[in-house]
mmCIF file of C-alpha atoms and ligand atoms in Angstrom:
data_model
loop_
_atom_site.group_PDB
_atom_site.id
_atom_site.type_symbol
_atom_site.label_atom_id
_atom_site.label_comp_id
_atom_site.label_asym_id
_atom_site.label_seq_id
_atom_site.Cartn_x
_atom_site.Cartn_y
_atom_site.Cartn_z
ATOM 1 C CA MET A 1107 0.000 0.000 0.000
ATOM 2 C CA THR A 1108 1.134 3.590 -0.458
ATOM 3 C CA GLU A 1109 1.934 5.619 2.662
ATOM 4 C CA SER A 1110 -0.681 8.239 1.906
ATOM 5 C CA SER A 1111 -3.614 5.903 1.307
ATOM 6 C CA SER A 1112 -4.800 2.355 1.653
ATOM 7 C CA ARG A 1113 -4.911 1.774 -2.090
ATOM 8 C CA PRO A 1114 -2.435 -0.671 -3.647
ATOM 9 C CA THR A 1115 0.896 0.588 -5.017
ATOM 10 C CA ARG A 1116 0.805 0.763 -8.824
ATOM 11 C CA VAL A 1117 3.544 -1.332 -10.414
ATOM 12 C CA ALA A 1118 4.842 -1.721 -13.988
ATOM 13 C CA VAL A 1119 7.029 -4.593 -15.185
ATOM 14 C CA LEU A 1120 9.600 -4.014 -17.940
ATOM 15 C CA GLY A 1121 10.607 -7.228 -19.714
ATOM 16 C CA ALA A 1122 7.182 -8.641 -18.841
ATOM 17 C CA SER A 1123 7.354 -11.466 -21.419
ATOM 18 C CA GLY A 1124 10.713 -12.758 -20.204
ATOM 19 C CA ARG A 1125 11.192 -15.618 -17.747
ATOM 20 C CA MET A 1126 11.799 -13.349 -14.741
ATOM 21 C CA GLY A 1127 9.352 -10.679 -15.946
ATOM 22 C CA ALA A 1128 6.490 -13.167 -16.283
ATOM 23 C CA ALA A 1129 7.144 -14.505 -12.774
ATOM 24 C CA ALA A 1130 7.261 -10.918 -11.439
ATOM 25 C CA CYS A 1131 3.919 -10.078 -13.111
ATOM 26 C CA ALA A 1132 2.302 -13.123 -11.494
ATOM 27 C CA SER A 1133 3.766 -12.234 -8.074
ATOM 28 C CA VAL A 1134 2.594 -8.619 -8.253
ATOM 29 C CA GLU A 1135 -0.861 -9.769 -9.338
ATOM 30 C CA GLY A 1136 -0.956 -12.156 -6.386
ATOM 31 C CA ALA A 1137 -0.099 -9.442 -3.836
ATOM 32 C CA GLU A 1138 -3.048 -7.598 -2.297
ATOM 33 C CA ASP A 1139 -1.036 -4.447 -1.592
ATOM 34 C CA LEU A 1140 0.201 -4.135 -5.203
ATOM 35 C CA GLU A 1141 -1.533 -3.543 -8.529
ATOM 36 C CA LEU A 1142 0.015 -4.454 -11.888
ATOM 37 C CA VAL A 1143 -0.773 -1.527 -14.190
ATOM 38 C CA ALA A 1144 1.610 -2.068 -17.137
ATOM 39 C CA ARG A 1145 3.409 -4.957 -18.843
ATOM 40 C CA ILE A 1146 6.164 -3.587 -21.060
ATOM 41 C CA GLY A 1147 7.938 -5.712 -23.670
ATOM 42 C CA ARG A 1148 10.656 -4.950 -26.212
ATOM 43 C CA GLY A 1149 9.454 -2.209 -28.559
ATOM 44 C CA ASP A 1150 6.684 -0.936 -26.280
ATOM 45 C CA PRO A 1151 6.960 2.804 -25.544
ATOM 46 C CA LEU A 1152 8.093 3.604 -21.999
ATOM 47 C CA GLY A 1153 5.477 6.376 -22.024
ATOM 48 C CA ALA A 1154 2.905 3.657 -21.252
ATOM 49 C CA VAL A 1155 4.492 3.271 -17.779
ATOM 50 C CA ALA A 1156 3.760 6.919 -16.910
ATOM 51 C CA GLU A 1157 0.356 6.859 -18.624
ATOM 52 C CA ALA A 1158 -0.648 3.875 -16.464
ATOM 53 C CA GLY A 1159 0.273 5.889 -13.353
ATOM 54 C CA ALA A 1160 2.948 3.435 -12.177
ATOM 55 C CA GLU A 1161 4.697 4.464 -8.967
ATOM 56 C CA VAL A 1162 7.271 1.649 -9.077
ATOM 57 C CA ALA A 1163 8.708 -0.144 -12.114
ATOM 58 C CA ILE A 1164 10.506 -3.481 -12.055
ATOM 59 C CA ASP A 1165 13.214 -3.808 -14.731
ATOM 60 C CA LEU A 1166 13.971 -7.402 -15.782
ATOM 61 C CA THR A 1167 15.157 -6.788 -19.323
ATOM 62 C CA ILE A 1168 18.612 -7.048 -20.900
ATOM 63 C CA PRO A 1169 21.943 -5.351 -20.090
ATOM 64 C CA SER A 1170 21.847 -3.108 -23.188
ATOM 65 C CA ALA A 1171 18.395 -1.700 -22.295
ATOM 66 C CA THR A 1172 18.349 -1.391 -18.520
ATOM 67 C CA GLY A 1173 20.511 1.766 -18.215
ATOM 68 C CA GLU A 1174 18.302 3.804 -20.542
ATOM 69 C CA ASN A 1175 15.123 2.393 -18.947
ATOM 70 C CA VAL A 1176 16.169 3.395 -15.441
ATOM 71 C CA ARG A 1177 17.366 6.839 -16.565
ATOM 72 C CA TRP A 1178 13.906 7.401 -18.104
ATOM 73 C CA LEU A 1179 12.071 6.151 -15.001
ATOM 74 C CA VAL A 1180 14.010 8.463 -12.662
ATOM 75 C CA GLU A 1181 13.449 11.368 -15.061
ATOM 76 C CA HIS A 1182 9.707 10.686 -14.792
ATOM 77 C CA GLY A 1183 9.656 10.367 -10.982
ATOM 78 C CA ILE A 1184 9.087 6.589 -10.933
ATOM 79 C CA HIS A 1185 10.948 4.385 -8.402
ATOM 80 C CA ALA A 1186 12.853 1.474 -9.958
ATOM 81 C CA VAL A 1187 13.610 -2.061 -8.772
ATOM 82 C CA VAL A 1188 16.216 -3.546 -11.090
ATOM 83 C CA GLY A 1189 17.259 -7.178 -11.409
ATOM 84 C CA THR A 1190 18.857 -6.928 -14.833
ATOM 85 C CA THR A 1191 22.561 -7.709 -14.678
ATOM 86 C CA GLY A 1192 25.428 -6.001 -16.484
ATOM 87 C CA TRP A 1193 25.581 -2.668 -14.630
ATOM 88 C CA THR A 1194 29.092 -1.144 -14.794
ATOM 89 C CA GLU A 1195 30.719 1.175 -12.242
ATOM 90 C CA LYS A 1196 30.390 3.960 -14.829
ATOM 91 C CA GLY A 1197 26.654 3.284 -15.262
ATOM 92 C CA LEU A 1198 26.146 3.260 -11.491
ATOM 93 C CA ALA A 1199 28.071 6.551 -11.110
ATOM 94 C CA GLU A 1200 25.921 8.228 -13.786
ATOM 95 C CA LEU A 1201 22.765 6.962 -12.093
ATOM 96 C CA ARG A 1202 23.955 8.237 -8.692
ATOM 97 C CA ALA A 1203 24.565 11.661 -10.228
ATOM 98 C CA GLN A 1204 21.080 11.678 -11.766
ATOM 99 C CA LEU A 1205 19.497 10.619 -8.454
ATOM 100 C CA ASP A 1206 21.313 13.446 -6.620
ATOM 101 C CA GLY A 1207 19.109 15.838 -8.550
ATOM 102 C CA ALA A 1208 15.929 13.759 -8.270
ATOM 103 C CA ASP A 1209 13.576 14.480 -5.406
ATOM 104 C CA GLY A 1210 13.046 11.415 -3.222
ATOM 105 C CA ILE A 1211 13.253 8.834 -6.010
ATOM 106 C CA GLY A 1212 14.656 5.442 -5.050
ATOM 107 C CA VAL A 1213 16.419 2.872 -7.225
ATOM 108 C CA LEU A 1214 17.350 -0.623 -6.077
ATOM 109 C CA ILE A 1215 19.806 -2.586 -8.192
ATOM 110 C CA ALA A 1216 19.839 -6.149 -6.910
ATOM 111 C CA PRO A 1217 22.333 -8.563 -8.515
ATOM 112 C CA ASN A 1218 20.497 -11.379 -6.718
ATOM 113 C CA PHE A 1219 16.929 -11.247 -5.395
ATOM 114 C CA ALA A 1220 17.096 -14.632 -3.642
ATOM 115 C CA ILE A 1221 16.999 -13.988 0.111
ATOM 116 C CA GLY A 1222 19.201 -17.055 0.705
ATOM 117 C CA ALA A 1223 21.845 -15.831 -1.733
ATOM 118 C CA VAL A 1224 21.987 -12.494 0.084
ATOM 119 C CA LEU A 1225 22.286 -14.331 3.419
ATOM 120 C CA THR A 1226 25.036 -16.558 1.966
ATOM 121 C CA MET A 1227 27.105 -13.470 1.141
ATOM 122 C CA ARG A 1228 26.577 -12.042 4.636
ATOM 123 C CA PHE A 1229 27.318 -15.330 6.420
ATOM 124 C CA ALA A 1230 30.410 -15.814 4.244
ATOM 125 C CA GLU A 1231 31.714 -12.391 5.244
ATOM 126 C CA ILE A 1232 31.192 -13.207 8.940
ATOM 127 C CA ALA A 1233 32.863 -16.641 8.661
ATOM 128 C CA ALA A 1234 35.776 -15.457 6.517
ATOM 129 C CA ARG A 1235 37.982 -14.181 9.311
ATOM 130 C CA TYR A 1236 37.909 -17.517 11.161
ATOM 131 C CA TYR A 1237 39.182 -19.783 8.367
ATOM 132 C CA GLU A 1238 42.564 -19.938 6.656
ATOM 133 C CA SER A 1239 41.090 -21.335 3.435
ATOM 134 C CA ALA A 1240 38.037 -20.229 1.441
ATOM 135 C CA GLU A 1241 36.834 -21.163 -2.038
ATOM 136 C CA ILE A 1242 33.601 -20.631 -3.984
ATOM 137 C CA ILE A 1243 31.862 -23.032 -6.340
ATOM 138 C CA GLU A 1244 29.037 -21.457 -8.359
ATOM 139 C CA MET A 1245 26.783 -23.666 -10.490
ATOM 140 C CA HIS A 1246 24.311 -22.515 -13.135
ATOM 141 C CA HIS A 1247 22.271 -23.605 -16.151
ATOM 142 C CA PRO A 1248 24.362 -23.834 -19.352
ATOM 143 C CA ASP A 1249 22.551 -20.890 -21.042
ATOM 144 C CA LYS A 1250 24.192 -18.396 -18.696
ATOM 145 C CA LEU A 1251 26.446 -16.026 -20.669
ATOM 146 C CA ASP A 1252 28.864 -14.794 -18.002
ATOM 147 C CA ALA A 1253 31.271 -16.536 -15.632
ATOM 148 C CA PRO A 1254 31.918 -16.312 -12.802
ATOM 149 C CA SER A 1255 28.433 -15.198 -11.746
ATOM 150 C CA GLY A 1256 27.857 -11.724 -10.321
ATOM 151 C CA THR A 1257 26.800 -13.327 -7.049
ATOM 152 C CA ALA A 1258 30.054 -15.298 -6.808
ATOM 153 C CA THR A 1259 32.046 -12.152 -7.554
ATOM 154 C CA HIS A 1260 30.191 -10.257 -4.801
ATOM 155 C CA THR A 1261 30.680 -13.205 -2.428
ATOM 156 C CA ALA A 1262 34.421 -13.218 -3.123
ATOM 157 C CA ALA A 1263 34.534 -9.490 -2.358
ATOM 158 C CA ALA A 1264 32.627 -10.104 0.901
ATOM 159 C CA ILE A 1265 35.061 -12.873 1.913
ATOM 160 C CA ALA A 1266 38.010 -10.606 1.066
ATOM 161 C CA ARG A 1267 36.535 -7.879 3.320
ATOM 162 C CA GLY A 1268 36.066 -10.409 6.141
ATOM 163 C CA ARG A 1269 39.618 -11.716 5.768
ATOM 164 C CA ALA A 1270 41.051 -8.196 5.734
ATOM 165 C CA ALA A 1271 39.067 -7.300 8.875
ATOM 166 C CA GLY A 1272 40.462 -10.418 10.553
ATOM 167 C CA GLY A 1273 44.028 -9.632 9.468
ATOM 168 C CA LEU A 1274 44.303 -12.768 7.300
ATOM 169 C CA GLY A 1275 46.763 -12.895 4.406
ATOM 170 C CA PRO A 1276 46.485 -14.850 1.138
ATOM 171 C CA VAL A 1277 44.841 -18.294 1.204
ATOM 172 C CA PRO A 1278 47.407 -21.114 1.393
ATOM 173 C CA ASP A 1279 48.041 -22.753 -1.988
ATOM 174 C CA ALA A 1280 51.260 -24.481 -3.034
ATOM 175 C CA THR A 1281 50.202 -24.905 -6.690
ATOM 176 C CA GLU A 1282 53.144 -24.082 -8.950
ATOM 177 C CA LYS A 1283 51.898 -25.508 -12.246
ATOM 178 C CA ASP A 1284 48.307 -25.127 -13.526
ATOM 179 C CA PRO A 1285 48.377 -24.725 -17.323
ATOM 180 C CA ALA A 1286 44.693 -25.670 -17.732
ATOM 181 C CA GLY A 1287 43.395 -23.335 -15.033
ATOM 182 C CA ALA A 1288 42.240 -26.161 -12.780
ATOM 183 C CA ARG A 1289 42.393 -23.862 -9.756
ATOM 184 C CA GLY A 1290 39.649 -21.672 -11.254
ATOM 185 C CA ALA A 1291 39.389 -17.904 -11.495
ATOM 186 C CA VAL A 1292 40.834 -15.737 -8.737
ATOM 187 C CA VAL A 1293 38.526 -12.910 -7.612
ATOM 188 C CA ASP A 1294 39.779 -10.640 -4.828
ATOM 189 C CA GLY A 1295 42.247 -13.379 -3.890
ATOM 190 C CA ILE A 1296 39.540 -16.065 -3.644
ATOM 191 C CA HIS A 1297 39.422 -19.033 -6.044
ATOM 192 C CA VAL A 1298 36.056 -19.281 -7.833
ATOM 193 C CA HIS A 1299 34.984 -22.393 -9.780
ATOM 194 C CA ALA A 1300 32.115 -22.158 -12.288
ATOM 195 C CA VAL A 1301 30.055 -25.240 -13.193
ATOM 196 C CA ARG A 1302 27.594 -25.092 -16.140
ATOM 197 C CA GLN A 1303 25.200 -28.020 -16.254
ATOM 198 C CA ARG A 1304 21.766 -28.787 -17.707
ATOM 199 C CA GLY A 1305 19.153 -29.097 -14.977
ATOM 200 C CA LEU A 1306 20.696 -26.479 -12.698
ATOM 201 C CA VAL A 1307 19.213 -23.017 -12.040
ATOM 202 C CA ALA A 1308 21.503 -21.029 -9.694
ATOM 203 C CA HIS A 1309 23.570 -22.534 -6.878
ATOM 204 C CA GLU A 1310 26.494 -21.417 -4.745
ATOM 205 C CA VAL A 1311 28.736 -23.249 -2.301
ATOM 206 C CA VAL A 1312 31.177 -21.367 -0.113
ATOM 207 C CA GLN A 1313 33.672 -23.748 1.441
ATOM 208 C CA PHE A 1314 35.847 -22.675 4.358
ATOM 209 C CA GLY A 1315 38.713 -24.760 5.742
ATOM 210 C CA GLY A 1316 40.601 -24.615 9.021
ATOM 211 C CA VAL A 1317 42.893 -27.136 10.695
ATOM 212 C CA GLY A 1318 40.838 -30.316 11.142
ATOM 213 C CA GLU A 1319 37.503 -28.808 10.033
ATOM 214 C CA GLN A 1320 35.423 -27.607 7.143
ATOM 215 C CA PHE A 1321 32.536 -25.131 7.199
ATOM 216 C CA THR A 1322 30.185 -24.900 4.213
ATOM 217 C CA VAL A 1323 27.539 -22.320 3.342
ATOM 218 C CA ARG A 1324 25.286 -23.381 0.486
ATOM 219 C CA HIS A 1325 22.372 -21.838 -1.339
ATOM 220 C CA ASP A 1326 20.239 -23.369 -4.113
ATOM 221 C CA SER A 1327 17.691 -21.602 -6.306
ATOM 222 C CA PHE A 1328 15.693 -24.475 -7.827
ATOM 223 C CA ASP A 1329 13.211 -22.207 -9.572
ATOM 224 C CA ARG A 1330 12.885 -18.526 -10.555
ATOM 225 C CA ILE A 1331 10.049 -18.288 -8.048
ATOM 226 C CA SER A 1332 12.822 -18.136 -5.407
ATOM 227 C CA PHE A 1333 13.655 -14.605 -6.580
ATOM 228 C CA MET A 1334 10.117 -13.276 -6.119
ATOM 229 C CA PRO A 1335 10.027 -12.592 -2.341
ATOM 230 C CA GLY A 1336 13.096 -10.407 -2.896
ATOM 231 C CA VAL A 1337 11.468 -8.635 -5.861
ATOM 232 C CA LEU A 1338 8.356 -7.886 -3.767
ATOM 233 C CA LEU A 1339 10.486 -6.728 -0.827
ATOM 234 C CA GLY A 1340 12.239 -4.326 -3.211
ATOM 235 C CA VAL A 1341 8.934 -3.013 -4.595
ATOM 236 C CA ARG A 1342 7.533 -2.426 -1.098
ATOM 237 C CA GLU A 1343 10.670 -0.738 0.258
ATOM 238 C CA VAL A 1344 12.071 1.275 -2.649
ATOM 239 C CA ALA A 1345 10.063 4.473 -2.016
ATOM 240 C CA ALA A 1346 11.353 4.561 1.568
ATOM 241 C CA HIS A 1347 14.981 4.484 0.349
ATOM 242 C CA PRO A 1348 15.647 7.529 -1.858
ATOM 243 C CA GLY A 1349 18.834 7.447 -3.923
ATOM 244 C CA LEU A 1350 20.692 4.371 -5.172
ATOM 245 C CA THR A 1351 20.875 1.104 -3.222
ATOM 246 C CA VAL A 1352 22.988 -1.714 -4.662
ATOM 247 C CA GLY A 1353 22.130 -5.113 -3.226
ATOM 248 C CA LEU A 1354 18.943 -6.313 -1.532
ATOM 249 C CA ASP A 1355 20.824 -6.461 1.791
ATOM 250 C CA GLY A 1356 20.445 -2.663 1.841
ATOM 251 C CA TYR A 1357 16.733 -3.255 2.588
ATOM 252 C CA MET A 1358 17.284 -6.121 5.054
ATOM 253 C CA ASP A 1359 18.237 -5.779 8.706
ATOM 254 C CA LEU A 1360 21.338 -7.979 8.683
ATOM 255 C CA GLY A 1361 23.268 -6.168 11.428
HETATM 256 P P1 NAP B 2855 14.689 -13.252 -20.625
HETATM 257 O O1 NAP B 2855 13.770 -14.404 -20.451
HETATM 258 O O2 NAP B 2855 15.554 -13.184 -21.846
HETATM 259 O O3 NAP B 2855 13.800 -11.930 -20.553
HETATM 260 C C1 NAP B 2855 14.213 -10.648 -20.920
HETATM 261 C C2 NAP B 2855 13.007 -9.959 -21.529
HETATM 262 O O4 NAP B 2855 13.281 -8.571 -21.706
HETATM 263 C C3 NAP B 2855 12.616 -10.520 -22.895
HETATM 264 O O5 NAP B 2855 11.231 -10.757 -22.904
HETATM 265 C C4 NAP B 2855 12.993 -9.368 -23.832
HETATM 266 O O6 NAP B 2855 12.196 -9.312 -24.984
HETATM 267 C C5 NAP B 2855 12.711 -8.188 -22.953
HETATM 268 N N1 NAP B 2855 13.321 -6.939 -23.392
HETATM 269 C C6 NAP B 2855 14.473 -6.727 -24.058
HETATM 270 N N2 NAP B 2855 14.687 -5.408 -24.233
HETATM 271 C C7 NAP B 2855 13.633 -4.774 -23.667
HETATM 272 C C8 NAP B 2855 13.276 -3.419 -23.512
HETATM 273 N N3 NAP B 2855 14.042 -2.433 -23.989
HETATM 274 N N4 NAP B 2855 12.125 -3.125 -22.869
HETATM 275 C C9 NAP B 2855 11.321 -4.082 -22.380
HETATM 276 N N5 NAP B 2855 11.610 -5.408 -22.503
HETATM 277 C C10 NAP B 2855 12.753 -5.739 -23.134
HETATM 278 O O7 NAP B 2855 15.675 -13.123 -19.376
HETATM 279 P P2 NAP B 2855 15.382 -13.472 -17.850
HETATM 280 O O8 NAP B 2855 15.897 -14.804 -17.517
HETATM 281 O O9 NAP B 2855 13.969 -13.135 -17.546
HETATM 282 O O10 NAP B 2855 16.336 -12.426 -17.122
HETATM 283 C C11 NAP B 2855 16.139 -11.041 -17.252
HETATM 284 C C12 NAP B 2855 17.279 -10.313 -16.561
HETATM 285 O O11 NAP B 2855 17.240 -10.610 -15.154
HETATM 286 C C13 NAP B 2855 18.675 -10.764 -17.030
HETATM 287 O O12 NAP B 2855 19.542 -9.649 -17.034
HETATM 288 C C14 NAP B 2855 19.104 -11.762 -15.965
HETATM 289 O O13 NAP B 2855 20.513 -11.868 -15.847
HETATM 290 C C15 NAP B 2855 18.505 -11.114 -14.745
HETATM 291 N N6 NAP B 2855 18.283 -11.991 -13.605
HETATM 292 C C16 NAP B 2855 18.399 -11.426 -12.398
HETATM 293 C C17 NAP B 2855 18.145 -12.146 -11.260
HETATM 294 C C18 NAP B 2855 18.279 -11.479 -9.924
HETATM 295 O O14 NAP B 2855 18.026 -12.127 -8.890
HETATM 296 N N7 NAP B 2855 18.658 -10.209 -9.868
HETATM 297 C C19 NAP B 2855 17.771 -13.489 -11.350
HETATM 298 C C20 NAP B 2855 17.626 -14.058 -12.620
HETATM 299 C C21 NAP B 2855 17.874 -13.290 -13.742
HETATM 300 P P3 NAP B 2855 12.613 -10.209 -26.289
HETATM 301 O O15 NAP B 2855 12.242 -11.589 -25.918
HETATM 302 O O16 NAP B 2855 11.790 -9.611 -27.371
HETATM 303 O O17 NAP B 2855 14.073 -10.033 -26.474
#
């Protein structure tokens, strides 16, 4: 519901015919406090979002479209909840600058809407300082275009922050010869292994090792429906968070 009245918040979905967009439309339609007022596909004019009176728009499109979409939404005073990947530091900086001049408009860019994936990153950061060794295995469907996943990259950064806070140095690794890259990618000093396999959706294992013990944090998204509670959380909270928030954890009380 909006703050000023008991009527439902009006929501538009951009990329409404896509896999995520269709799931988001169904979730918005199933929520009593939200009303789906526009389904926007490729080629539809963005003007329809404003004409429908949308207060919040969910962008689940493609990397080459999302920047322009969000710029337009902010220009028209519409809050944005963005799940589309591919945002660069430059794009984020330009958006921040635009939001500085926008009155009370909020934008959430969430690389991962799954609550469990967000918790995995947080738990990994907490655990990192206590273990000498840490590695990440991310597993996805074979149609995924990028590797390692954005979530794995963010998790590696979180582990690196935790290790730095705990005064830990590099992870121990005596490997001298690895011509085939068997040790995986190295992101912020953390080895990341990417598996691409039919049947998978999105999965992450963070494996910590100390003398005589192993500690594992694991998250599995078995279906795109797992992203929807996070999408709805974003839609409900975005107006209360003016400016740019990157990561759903910005709307969660994780201490
Ligand atoms: P998808 O099935 O390919 O859907 C993308 C949709 O966007 C397609 O229907 C496409 O139309 C449409 N589209 C393209 N340009 C558009 C534009 N300018 N305006 C409106 N619609 C446009 O992809 P998906 O699996 O749903 O994923 C969508 C995005 O979400 C991707 O960037 C993906 O990486 C990301 N994602 C994020 C999360 C998260 O938790 N944050 C989770 C999963 C996926 P056409 O079919 O005509 O091209």
